[in-house]
Structure formats: C-alpha cells, structure tokens
PDB file of C-alpha atoms in Angstrom:
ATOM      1  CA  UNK A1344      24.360  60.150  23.672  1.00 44.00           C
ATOM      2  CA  UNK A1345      24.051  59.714  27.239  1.00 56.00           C
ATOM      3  CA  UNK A1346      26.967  58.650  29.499  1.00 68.00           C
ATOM      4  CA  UNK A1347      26.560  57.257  32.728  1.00 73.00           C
ATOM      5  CA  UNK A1348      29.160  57.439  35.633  1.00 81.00           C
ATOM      6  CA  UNK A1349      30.839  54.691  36.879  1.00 81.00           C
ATOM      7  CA  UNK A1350      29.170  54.856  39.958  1.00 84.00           C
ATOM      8  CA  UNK A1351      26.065  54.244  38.395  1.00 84.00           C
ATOM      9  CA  UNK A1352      27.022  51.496  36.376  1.00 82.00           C
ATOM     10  CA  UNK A1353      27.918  49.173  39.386  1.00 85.00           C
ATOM     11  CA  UNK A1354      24.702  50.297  41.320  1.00 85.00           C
ATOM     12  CA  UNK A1355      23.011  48.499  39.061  1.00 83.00           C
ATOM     13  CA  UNK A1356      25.310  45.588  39.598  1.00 87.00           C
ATOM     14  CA  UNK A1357      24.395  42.913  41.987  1.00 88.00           C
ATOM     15  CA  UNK A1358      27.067  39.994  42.794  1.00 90.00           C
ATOM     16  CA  UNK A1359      25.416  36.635  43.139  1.00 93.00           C
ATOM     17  CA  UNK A1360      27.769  34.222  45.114  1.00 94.00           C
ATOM     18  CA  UNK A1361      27.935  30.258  43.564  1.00 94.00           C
ATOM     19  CA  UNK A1362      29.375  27.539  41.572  1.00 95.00           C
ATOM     20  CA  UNK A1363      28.673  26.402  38.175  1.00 93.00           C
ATOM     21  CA  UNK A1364      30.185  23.387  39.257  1.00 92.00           C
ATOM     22  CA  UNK A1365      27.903  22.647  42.721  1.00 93.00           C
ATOM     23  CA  UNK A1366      24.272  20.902  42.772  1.00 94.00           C
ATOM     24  CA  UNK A1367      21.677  23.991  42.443  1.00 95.00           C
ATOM     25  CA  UNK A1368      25.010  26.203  41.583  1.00 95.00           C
ATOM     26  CA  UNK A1369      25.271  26.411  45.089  1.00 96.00           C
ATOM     27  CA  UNK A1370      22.870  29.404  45.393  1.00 96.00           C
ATOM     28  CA  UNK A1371      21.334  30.506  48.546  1.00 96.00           C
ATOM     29  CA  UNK A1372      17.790  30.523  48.818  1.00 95.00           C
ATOM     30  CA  UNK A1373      17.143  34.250  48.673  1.00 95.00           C
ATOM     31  CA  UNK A1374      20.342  34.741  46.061  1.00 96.00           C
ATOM     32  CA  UNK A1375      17.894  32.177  43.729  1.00 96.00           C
ATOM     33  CA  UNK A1376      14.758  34.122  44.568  1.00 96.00           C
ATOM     34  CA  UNK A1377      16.547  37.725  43.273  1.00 94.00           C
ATOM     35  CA  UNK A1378      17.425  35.931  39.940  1.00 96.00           C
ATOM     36  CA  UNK A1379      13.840  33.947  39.472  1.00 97.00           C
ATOM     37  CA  UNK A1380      12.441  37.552  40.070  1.00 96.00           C
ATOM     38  CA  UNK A1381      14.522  39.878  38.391  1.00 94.00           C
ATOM     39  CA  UNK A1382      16.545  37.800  35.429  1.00 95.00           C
ATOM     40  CA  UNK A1383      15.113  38.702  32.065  1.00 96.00           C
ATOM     41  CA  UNK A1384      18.585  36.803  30.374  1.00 96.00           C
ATOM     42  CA  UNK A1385      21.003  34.653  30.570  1.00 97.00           C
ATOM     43  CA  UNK A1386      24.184  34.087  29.312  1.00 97.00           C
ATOM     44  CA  UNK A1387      26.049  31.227  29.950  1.00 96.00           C
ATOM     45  CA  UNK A1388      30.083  31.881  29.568  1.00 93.00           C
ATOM     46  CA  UNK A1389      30.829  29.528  32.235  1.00 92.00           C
ATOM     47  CA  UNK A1390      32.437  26.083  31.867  1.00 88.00           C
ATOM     48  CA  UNK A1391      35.864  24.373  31.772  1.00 88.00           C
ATOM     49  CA  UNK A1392      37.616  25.162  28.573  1.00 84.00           C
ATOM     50  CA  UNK A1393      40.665  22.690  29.184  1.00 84.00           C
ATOM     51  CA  UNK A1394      41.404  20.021  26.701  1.00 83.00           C
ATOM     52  CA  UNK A1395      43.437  18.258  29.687  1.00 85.00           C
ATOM     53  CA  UNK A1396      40.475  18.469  32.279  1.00 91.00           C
ATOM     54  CA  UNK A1397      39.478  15.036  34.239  1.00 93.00           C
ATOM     55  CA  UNK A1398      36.230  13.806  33.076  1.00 93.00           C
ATOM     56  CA  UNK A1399      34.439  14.333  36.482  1.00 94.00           C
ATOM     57  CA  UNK A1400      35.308  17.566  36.392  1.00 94.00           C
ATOM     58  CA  UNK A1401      34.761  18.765  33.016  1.00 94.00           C
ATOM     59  CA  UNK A1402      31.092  16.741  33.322  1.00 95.00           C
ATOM     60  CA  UNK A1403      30.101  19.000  36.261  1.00 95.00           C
ATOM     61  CA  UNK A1404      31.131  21.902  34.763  1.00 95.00           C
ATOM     62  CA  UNK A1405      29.940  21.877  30.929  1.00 95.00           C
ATOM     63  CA  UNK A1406      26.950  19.495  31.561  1.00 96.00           C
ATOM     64  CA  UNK A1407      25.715  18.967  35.358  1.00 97.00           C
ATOM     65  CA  UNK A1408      26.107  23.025  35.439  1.00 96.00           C
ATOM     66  CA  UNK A1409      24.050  23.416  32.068  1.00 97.00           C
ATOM     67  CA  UNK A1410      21.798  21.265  33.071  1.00 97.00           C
ATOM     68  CA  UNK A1411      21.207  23.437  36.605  1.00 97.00           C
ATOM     69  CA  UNK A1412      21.386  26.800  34.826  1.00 97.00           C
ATOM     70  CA  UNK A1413      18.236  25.488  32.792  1.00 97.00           C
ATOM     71  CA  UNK A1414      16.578  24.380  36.322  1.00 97.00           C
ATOM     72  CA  UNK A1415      16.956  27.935  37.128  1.00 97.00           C
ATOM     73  CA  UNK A1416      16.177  29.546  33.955  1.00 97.00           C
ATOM     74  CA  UNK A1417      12.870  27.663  33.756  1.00 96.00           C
ATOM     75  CA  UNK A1418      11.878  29.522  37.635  1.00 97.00           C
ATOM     76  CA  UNK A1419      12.554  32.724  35.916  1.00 96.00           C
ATOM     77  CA  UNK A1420       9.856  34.551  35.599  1.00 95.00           C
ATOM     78  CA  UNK A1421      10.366  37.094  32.914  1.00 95.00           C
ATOM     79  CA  UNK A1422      12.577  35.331  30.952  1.00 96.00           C
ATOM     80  CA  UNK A1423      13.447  36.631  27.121  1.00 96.00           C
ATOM     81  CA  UNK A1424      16.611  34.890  26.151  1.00 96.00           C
ATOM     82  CA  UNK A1425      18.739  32.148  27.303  1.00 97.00           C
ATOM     83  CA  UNK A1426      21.851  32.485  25.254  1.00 97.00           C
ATOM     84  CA  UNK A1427      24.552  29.353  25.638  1.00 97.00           C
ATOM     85  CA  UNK A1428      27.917  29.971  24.675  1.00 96.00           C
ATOM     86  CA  UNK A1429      29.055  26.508  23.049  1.00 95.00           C
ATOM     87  CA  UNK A1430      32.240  25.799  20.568  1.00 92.00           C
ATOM     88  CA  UNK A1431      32.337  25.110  17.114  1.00 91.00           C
ATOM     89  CA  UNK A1432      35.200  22.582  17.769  1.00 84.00           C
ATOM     90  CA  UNK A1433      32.871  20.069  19.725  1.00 85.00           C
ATOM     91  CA  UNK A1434      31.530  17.958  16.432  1.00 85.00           C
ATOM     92  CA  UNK A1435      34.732  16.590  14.747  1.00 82.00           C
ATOM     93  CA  UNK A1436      32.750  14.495  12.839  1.00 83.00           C
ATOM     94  CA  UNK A1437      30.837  16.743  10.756  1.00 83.00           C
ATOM     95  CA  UNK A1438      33.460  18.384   7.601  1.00 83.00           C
ATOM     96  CA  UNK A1439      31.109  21.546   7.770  1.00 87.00           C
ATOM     97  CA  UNK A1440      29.640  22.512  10.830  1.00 88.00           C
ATOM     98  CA  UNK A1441      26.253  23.766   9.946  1.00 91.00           C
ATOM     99  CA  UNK A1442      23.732  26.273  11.734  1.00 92.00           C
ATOM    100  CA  UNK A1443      21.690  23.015  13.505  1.00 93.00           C
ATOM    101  CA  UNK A1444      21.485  21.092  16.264  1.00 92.00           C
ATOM    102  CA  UNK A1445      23.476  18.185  16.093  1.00 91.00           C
ATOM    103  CA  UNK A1446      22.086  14.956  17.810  1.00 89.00           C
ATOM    104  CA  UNK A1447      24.509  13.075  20.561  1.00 89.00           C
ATOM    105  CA  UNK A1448      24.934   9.452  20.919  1.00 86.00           C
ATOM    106  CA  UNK A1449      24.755   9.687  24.754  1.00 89.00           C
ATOM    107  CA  UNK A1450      22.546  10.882  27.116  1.00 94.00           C
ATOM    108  CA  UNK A1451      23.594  13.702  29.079  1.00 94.00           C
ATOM    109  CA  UNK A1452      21.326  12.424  32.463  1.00 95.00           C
ATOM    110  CA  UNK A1453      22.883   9.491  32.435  1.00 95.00           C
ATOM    111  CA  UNK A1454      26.358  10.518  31.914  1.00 95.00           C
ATOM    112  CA  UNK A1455      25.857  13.098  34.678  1.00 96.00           C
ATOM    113  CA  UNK A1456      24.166   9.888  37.147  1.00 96.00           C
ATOM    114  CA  UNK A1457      27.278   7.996  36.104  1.00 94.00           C
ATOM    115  CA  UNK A1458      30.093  10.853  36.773  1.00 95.00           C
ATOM    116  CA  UNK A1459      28.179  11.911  40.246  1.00 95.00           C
ATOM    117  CA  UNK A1460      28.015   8.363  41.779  1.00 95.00           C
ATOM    118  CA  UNK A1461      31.624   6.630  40.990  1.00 94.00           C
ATOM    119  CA  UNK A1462      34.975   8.048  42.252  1.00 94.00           C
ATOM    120  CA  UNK A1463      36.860  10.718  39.813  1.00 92.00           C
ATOM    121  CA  UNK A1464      39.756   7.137  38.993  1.00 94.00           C
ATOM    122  CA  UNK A1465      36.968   4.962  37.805  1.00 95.00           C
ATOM    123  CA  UNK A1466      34.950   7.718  36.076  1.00 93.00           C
ATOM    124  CA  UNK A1467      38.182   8.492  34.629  1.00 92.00           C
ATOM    125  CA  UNK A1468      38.612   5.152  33.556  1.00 92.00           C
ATOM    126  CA  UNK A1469      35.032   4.841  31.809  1.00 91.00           C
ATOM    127  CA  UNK A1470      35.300   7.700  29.684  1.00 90.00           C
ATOM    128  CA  UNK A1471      38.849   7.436  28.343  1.00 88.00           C
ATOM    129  CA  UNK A1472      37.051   4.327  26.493  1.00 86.00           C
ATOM    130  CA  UNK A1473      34.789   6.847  24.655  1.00 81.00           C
ATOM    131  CA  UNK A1474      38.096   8.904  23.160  1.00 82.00           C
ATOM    132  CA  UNK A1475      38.756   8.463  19.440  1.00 78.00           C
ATOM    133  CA  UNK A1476      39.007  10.774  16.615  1.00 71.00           C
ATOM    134  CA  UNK A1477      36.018  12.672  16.880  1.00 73.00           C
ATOM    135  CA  UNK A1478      35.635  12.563  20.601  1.00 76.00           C
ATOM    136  CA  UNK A1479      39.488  13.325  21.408  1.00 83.00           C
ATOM    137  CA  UNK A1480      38.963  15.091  24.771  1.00 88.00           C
ATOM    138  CA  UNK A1481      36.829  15.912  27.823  1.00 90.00           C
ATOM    139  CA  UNK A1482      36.447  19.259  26.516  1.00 90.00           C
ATOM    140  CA  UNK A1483      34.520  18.135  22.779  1.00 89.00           C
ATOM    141  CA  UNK A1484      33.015  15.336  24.767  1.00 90.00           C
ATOM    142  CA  UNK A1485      31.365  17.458  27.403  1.00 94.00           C
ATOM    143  CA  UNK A1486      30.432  20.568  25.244  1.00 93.00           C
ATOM    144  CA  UNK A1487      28.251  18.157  22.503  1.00 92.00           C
ATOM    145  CA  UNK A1488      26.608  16.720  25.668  1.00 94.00           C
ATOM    146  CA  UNK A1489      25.311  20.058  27.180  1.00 95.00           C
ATOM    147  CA  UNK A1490      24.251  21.602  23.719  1.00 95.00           C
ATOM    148  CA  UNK A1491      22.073  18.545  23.865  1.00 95.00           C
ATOM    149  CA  UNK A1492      20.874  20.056  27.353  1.00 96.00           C
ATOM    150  CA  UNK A1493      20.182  23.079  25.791  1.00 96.00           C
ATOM    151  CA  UNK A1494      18.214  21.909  22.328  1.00 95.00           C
ATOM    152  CA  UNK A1495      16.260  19.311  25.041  1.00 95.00           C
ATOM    153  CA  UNK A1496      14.640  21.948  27.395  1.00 95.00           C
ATOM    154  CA  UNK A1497      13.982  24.297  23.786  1.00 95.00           C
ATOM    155  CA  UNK A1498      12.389  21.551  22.161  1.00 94.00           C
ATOM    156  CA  UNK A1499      10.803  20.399  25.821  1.00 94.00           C
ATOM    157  CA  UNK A1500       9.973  23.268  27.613  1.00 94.00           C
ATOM    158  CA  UNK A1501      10.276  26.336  24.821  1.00 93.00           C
ATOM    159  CA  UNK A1502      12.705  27.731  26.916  1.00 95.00           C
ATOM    160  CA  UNK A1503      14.129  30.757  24.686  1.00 96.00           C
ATOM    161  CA  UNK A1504      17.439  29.641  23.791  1.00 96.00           C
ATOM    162  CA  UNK A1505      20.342  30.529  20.950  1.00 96.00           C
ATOM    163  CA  UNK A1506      23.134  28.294  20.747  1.00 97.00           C
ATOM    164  CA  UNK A1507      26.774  30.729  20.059  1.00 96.00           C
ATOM    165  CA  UNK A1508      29.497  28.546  18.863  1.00 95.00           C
ATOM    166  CA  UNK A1509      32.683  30.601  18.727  1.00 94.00           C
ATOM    167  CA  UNK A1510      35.651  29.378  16.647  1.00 91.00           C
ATOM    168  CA  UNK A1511      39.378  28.772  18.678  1.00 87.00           C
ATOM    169  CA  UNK A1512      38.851  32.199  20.478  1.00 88.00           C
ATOM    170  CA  UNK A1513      42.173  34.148  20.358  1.00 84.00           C
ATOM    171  CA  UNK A1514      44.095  37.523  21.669  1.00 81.00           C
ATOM    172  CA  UNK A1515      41.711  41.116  21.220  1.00 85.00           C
ATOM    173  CA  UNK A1516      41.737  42.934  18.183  1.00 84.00           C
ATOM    174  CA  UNK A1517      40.834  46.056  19.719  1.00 86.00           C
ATOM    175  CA  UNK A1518      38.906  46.242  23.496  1.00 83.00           C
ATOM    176  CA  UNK A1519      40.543  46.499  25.866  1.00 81.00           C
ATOM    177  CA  UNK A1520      43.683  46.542  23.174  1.00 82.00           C
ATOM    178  CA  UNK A1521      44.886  45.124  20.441  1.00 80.00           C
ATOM    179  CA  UNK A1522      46.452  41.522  21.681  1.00 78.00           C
ATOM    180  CA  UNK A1523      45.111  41.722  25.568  1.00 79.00           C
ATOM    181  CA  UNK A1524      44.505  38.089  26.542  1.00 78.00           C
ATOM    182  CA  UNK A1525      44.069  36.704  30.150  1.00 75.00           C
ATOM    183  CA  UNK A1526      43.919  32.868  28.993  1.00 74.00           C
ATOM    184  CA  UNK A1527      46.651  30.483  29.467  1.00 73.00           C
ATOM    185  CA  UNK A1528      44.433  28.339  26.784  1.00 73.00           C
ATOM    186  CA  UNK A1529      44.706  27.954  23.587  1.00 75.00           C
ATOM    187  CA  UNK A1530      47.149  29.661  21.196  1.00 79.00           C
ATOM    188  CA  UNK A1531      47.740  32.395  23.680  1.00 77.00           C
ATOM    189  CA  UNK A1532      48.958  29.648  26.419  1.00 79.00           C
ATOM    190  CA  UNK A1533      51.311  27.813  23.100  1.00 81.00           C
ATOM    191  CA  UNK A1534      52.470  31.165  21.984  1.00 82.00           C
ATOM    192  CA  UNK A1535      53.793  31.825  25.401  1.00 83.00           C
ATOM    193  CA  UNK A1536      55.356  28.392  25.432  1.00 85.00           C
ATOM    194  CA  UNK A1537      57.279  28.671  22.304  1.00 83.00           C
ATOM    195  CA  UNK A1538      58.111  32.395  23.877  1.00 84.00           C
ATOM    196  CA  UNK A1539      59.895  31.174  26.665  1.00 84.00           C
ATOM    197  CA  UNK A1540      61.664  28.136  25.130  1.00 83.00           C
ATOM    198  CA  UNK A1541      59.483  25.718  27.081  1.00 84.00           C
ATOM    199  CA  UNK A1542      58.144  24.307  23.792  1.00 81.00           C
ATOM    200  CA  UNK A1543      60.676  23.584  21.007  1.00 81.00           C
ATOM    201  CA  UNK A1544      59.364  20.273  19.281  1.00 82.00           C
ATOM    202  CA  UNK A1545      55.553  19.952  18.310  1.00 78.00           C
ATOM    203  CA  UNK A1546      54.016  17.155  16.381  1.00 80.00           C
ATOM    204  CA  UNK A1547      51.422  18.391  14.086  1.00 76.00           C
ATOM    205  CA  UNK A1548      49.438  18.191  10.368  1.00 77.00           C
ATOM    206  CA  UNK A1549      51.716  21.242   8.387  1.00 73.00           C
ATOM    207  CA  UNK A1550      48.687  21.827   6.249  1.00 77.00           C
ATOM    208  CA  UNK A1551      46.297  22.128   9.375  1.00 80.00           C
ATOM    209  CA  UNK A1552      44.036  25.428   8.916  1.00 83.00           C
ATOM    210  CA  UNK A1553      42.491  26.678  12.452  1.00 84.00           C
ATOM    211  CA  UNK A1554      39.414  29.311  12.590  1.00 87.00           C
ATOM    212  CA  UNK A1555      39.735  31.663  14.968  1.00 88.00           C
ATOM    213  CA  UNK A1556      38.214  34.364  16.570  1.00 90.00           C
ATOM    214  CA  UNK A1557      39.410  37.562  18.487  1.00 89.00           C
ATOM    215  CA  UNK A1558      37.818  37.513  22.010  1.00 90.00           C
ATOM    216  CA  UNK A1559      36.174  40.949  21.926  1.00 91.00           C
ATOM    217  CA  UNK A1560      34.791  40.002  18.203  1.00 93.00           C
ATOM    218  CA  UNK A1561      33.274  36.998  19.749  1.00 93.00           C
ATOM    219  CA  UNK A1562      31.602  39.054  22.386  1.00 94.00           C
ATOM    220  CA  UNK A1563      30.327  41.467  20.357  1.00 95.00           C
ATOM    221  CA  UNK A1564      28.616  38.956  18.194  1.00 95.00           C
ATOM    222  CA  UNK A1565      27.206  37.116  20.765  1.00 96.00           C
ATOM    223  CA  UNK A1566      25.103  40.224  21.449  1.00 95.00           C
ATOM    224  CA  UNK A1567      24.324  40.568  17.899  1.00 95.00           C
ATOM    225  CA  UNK A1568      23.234  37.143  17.833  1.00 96.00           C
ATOM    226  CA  UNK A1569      20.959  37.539  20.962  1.00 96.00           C
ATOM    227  CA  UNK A1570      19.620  41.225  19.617  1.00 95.00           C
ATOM    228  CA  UNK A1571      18.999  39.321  16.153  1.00 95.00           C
ATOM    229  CA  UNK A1572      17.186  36.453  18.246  1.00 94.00           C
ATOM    230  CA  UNK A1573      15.271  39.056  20.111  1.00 95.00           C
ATOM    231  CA  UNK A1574      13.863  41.580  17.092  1.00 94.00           C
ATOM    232  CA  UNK A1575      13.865  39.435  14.733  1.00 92.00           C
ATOM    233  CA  UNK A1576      12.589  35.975  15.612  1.00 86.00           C
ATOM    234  CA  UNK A1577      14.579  34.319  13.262  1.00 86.00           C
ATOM    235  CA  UNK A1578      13.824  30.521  12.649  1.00 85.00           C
ATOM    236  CA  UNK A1579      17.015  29.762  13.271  1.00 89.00           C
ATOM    237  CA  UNK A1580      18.539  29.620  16.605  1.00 94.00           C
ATOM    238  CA  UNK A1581      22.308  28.440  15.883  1.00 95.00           C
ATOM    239  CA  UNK A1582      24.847  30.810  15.557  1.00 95.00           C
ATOM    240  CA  UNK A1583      28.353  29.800  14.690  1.00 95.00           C
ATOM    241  CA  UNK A1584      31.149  32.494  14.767  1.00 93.00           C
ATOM    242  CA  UNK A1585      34.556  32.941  12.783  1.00 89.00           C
ATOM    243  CA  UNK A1586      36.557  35.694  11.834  1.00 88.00           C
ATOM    244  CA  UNK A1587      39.316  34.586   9.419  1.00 85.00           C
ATOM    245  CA  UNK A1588      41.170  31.397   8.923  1.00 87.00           C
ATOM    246  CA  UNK A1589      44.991  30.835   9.446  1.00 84.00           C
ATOM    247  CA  UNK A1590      47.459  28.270   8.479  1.00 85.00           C
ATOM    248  CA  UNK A1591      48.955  26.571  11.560  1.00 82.00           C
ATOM    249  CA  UNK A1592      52.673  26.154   9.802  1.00 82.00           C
ATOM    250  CA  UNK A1593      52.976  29.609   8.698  1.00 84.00           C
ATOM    251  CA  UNK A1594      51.208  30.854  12.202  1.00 82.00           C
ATOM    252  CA  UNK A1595      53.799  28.830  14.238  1.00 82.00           C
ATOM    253  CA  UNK A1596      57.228  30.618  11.804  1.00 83.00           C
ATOM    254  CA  UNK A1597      56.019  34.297  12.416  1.00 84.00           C
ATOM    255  CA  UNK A1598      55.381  33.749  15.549  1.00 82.00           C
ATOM    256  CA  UNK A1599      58.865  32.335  16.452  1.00 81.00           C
ATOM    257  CA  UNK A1600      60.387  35.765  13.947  1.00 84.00           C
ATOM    258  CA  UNK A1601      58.440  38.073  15.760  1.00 83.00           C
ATOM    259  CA  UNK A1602      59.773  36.694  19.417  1.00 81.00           C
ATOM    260  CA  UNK A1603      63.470  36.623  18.034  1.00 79.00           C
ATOM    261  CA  UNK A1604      63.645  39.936  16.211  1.00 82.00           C
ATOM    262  CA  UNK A1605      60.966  42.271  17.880  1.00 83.00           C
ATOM    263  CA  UNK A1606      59.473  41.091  21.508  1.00 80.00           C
ATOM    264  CA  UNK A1607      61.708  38.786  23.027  1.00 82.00           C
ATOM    265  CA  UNK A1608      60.549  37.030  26.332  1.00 81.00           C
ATOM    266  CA  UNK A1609      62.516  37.531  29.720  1.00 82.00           C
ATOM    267  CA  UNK A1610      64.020  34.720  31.462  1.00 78.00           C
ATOM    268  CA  UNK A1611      64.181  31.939  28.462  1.00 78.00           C
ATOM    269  CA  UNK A1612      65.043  28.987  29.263  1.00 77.00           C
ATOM    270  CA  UNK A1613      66.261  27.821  25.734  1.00 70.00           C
TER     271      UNK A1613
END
C-alpha cells in the first residue's frame, strides 16, 4: 500500500479564499476559473447549523449559498458528483423520513429575494410567522428550502447530485479518538452545559428517542454514499444516515453519573 508524505499531501492542496455566505461566494475571478477548470466534485459541508440563528442569516447561509454553489457547479467543467450534506431533522412532518425528495411549500427564490431586500428586524419578523411544529426553527426551515435547491437544478439541469442527510451528528467513535468533538452544537454543547452546572432544569418529552450519528461515521458514509453514486448508478439519490438510537431520559442520567463519579468539570459553577 502506498503512503504518501505529508508534504505531498498538501501540494496537492490548493486554498480557495470566500464565503458561503457572500453573492458569487465571494470568489475572485481567477479563484472561480481554477475551480470551473479543475473541480471534478463537490461537497457541500458548509452552512449554519444553529437552531438559534436569525433568519437572514441562516437564509444566506443554507439557501442563498446553495443556491450559488450550484451557479458554480453548473461552470464546472468536468463535473462527476455534487454531493449536499443536508439533515434528516429538517421534515418534522413526515413520522418516517424516507429515501426521497420531499416537496417544500415555499419557494426558495423568493424567500432568498425577500431575506436580501428587507432589513435583518423585519425579515426577522416575517419568518417567525412561519414557526410551528414542524417548522420550529431557522435551522429546519432553511435546510428543507435548499434541498429543494438541490432536487431543482437535478431535475432542471441533471446536475449530478446525492442528497446525505445525517442524523443529530455527535462526539467520534474512533478518528481522530474516541469522543473528539470541536462543536459547541448539539449534545456536545448540552453535555458541556450540564458539565459545568450552567444547565440544571430542562423541559423535555422523557420518552423522546434521538438518532444520532458519530461525526467520523457520518463522514465515512458520505464517501460511501458518493462512491456508491459513482460505480453504481443507483436510481436512488437520497441517502439518509443513522447509527443507533438513544433514549433522551436515560442519555441525560449517565451523563450527569459519569460527570459526578469519573470526569468531573473544572470551575463549576453549581
């Protein structure tokens, strides 16, 4: 099996300055012309993952940006796979999330016209009217609405997409080691709450059941999913991802046992 020095890994790494966030992801002209050129695939990790993100931001992020990426990817000139990396937690109103597209009942241009030309207090404002229980957030709201991106320029354009949905990603199994996490989201950011004492009192459903996934699982699926895409042509182009299930309740007690009798946190404040 042949190794290759570090030194030649990163020659073969160009950095590409921009922002997922910015109109034409803020590439410079010649930056764009290296990726129409050279880029053979994409795949999209980017995007605000906050539950708690304003509206105009989360819409430029996990839609406006989408919708640019697929600008770009459309340029590319030896494109093979454009692989978007979506959540399974976005459709709250399906009981089983199935291998599909799902259709939204908005369209992302216009929510993207809407966000750009008002001021972040009054875009604010017209989206909060939109939350209920299956749209509870700016996060589902925004990631339904560039999947719909993504299914539009596949359907449109035959751009070569697959669709990844990770469950609630969570702390490594293995790479780099077991439990690494550099996320203040999620379970990792309330596990660090409870930790320190910040968190004592939650409201929540006791008989809630999350799916979750360790992040270097997800990753290495992701590139299963794009290989099987690739060699196989499947019909298919949906990919949803899980590794086991656990019951919030019983999550929350261990977690609290392990802090008190094996890994207590410095500086608590309760």
């Amino acid at each position: 099996k042949e190794t290759k020095s570090e030194a030649e890994i990163f020659s073969q790494v160009v950095l590409i300055e921009g922002d997922f966030a910015a109109i034409n992801l803020a590439l410079s002209p010649d930056d764009r012309q290296i990726l129409i050129q050279n880029v053979t695939m994409i795949f999209n990790f980017a995007g605000s993952v906050s539950f708690t993100e304003k509206f105009k931001k989360a819409i430029a992020t996990n839609v406006r940006g989408v919708r640019e990426l697929i600008e770009l990817a459309m340029q590319c000139k030896t494109l093979r796979l454009f692989c978007h990396i979506s959540t399974s937690n976005w459709n709250l109103k399906e009981k089983v999330l199935e291998e599909r597209p799902y259709k939204v009942d908005m369209d992302p241009q216009l929510i993207i016209s809407i966000s750009d030309f008002f001021s972040d207090t009054i875009v604010e404002g017209i989206f909060q009217e939109f939350i209920d229980e299956s749209l509870i957030n700016s996060y589902v709201f925004t990631k339904g609405l560039g999947e719909a991106l993504i299914n539009k320029a596949r359907e449109d354009f035959n751009l070569p997409v697959i669709i990844c949905r990770p469950a609630l990603v969570v702390n490594a199994s293995d790479e780099s080691c077991n439990g690494w996490n550099d996320s203040m989201h999620g379970l990792g950011a309330l596990s660090v709450a409870i930790g320190k004492g910040v968190m004592r009192i939650m409201y929540l459903e006791t008989k809630c059941t999350l799916q979750v996934i360790p992040v270097d699982l997800s990753v290495k699926n992701i590139l299963l999913c794009s290989m099987d895409f690739l060699v196989n042509s499947p019909s298919g182009f949906v990919y949803n991802l899980k590794y086991f299930e656990i019951d919030f309740e019983e999550f929350l007690v261990n977690l609290m046992d392990i802090y008190k009798q094996f890994y207590p946190f410095n500086g608590m404040v309760w």
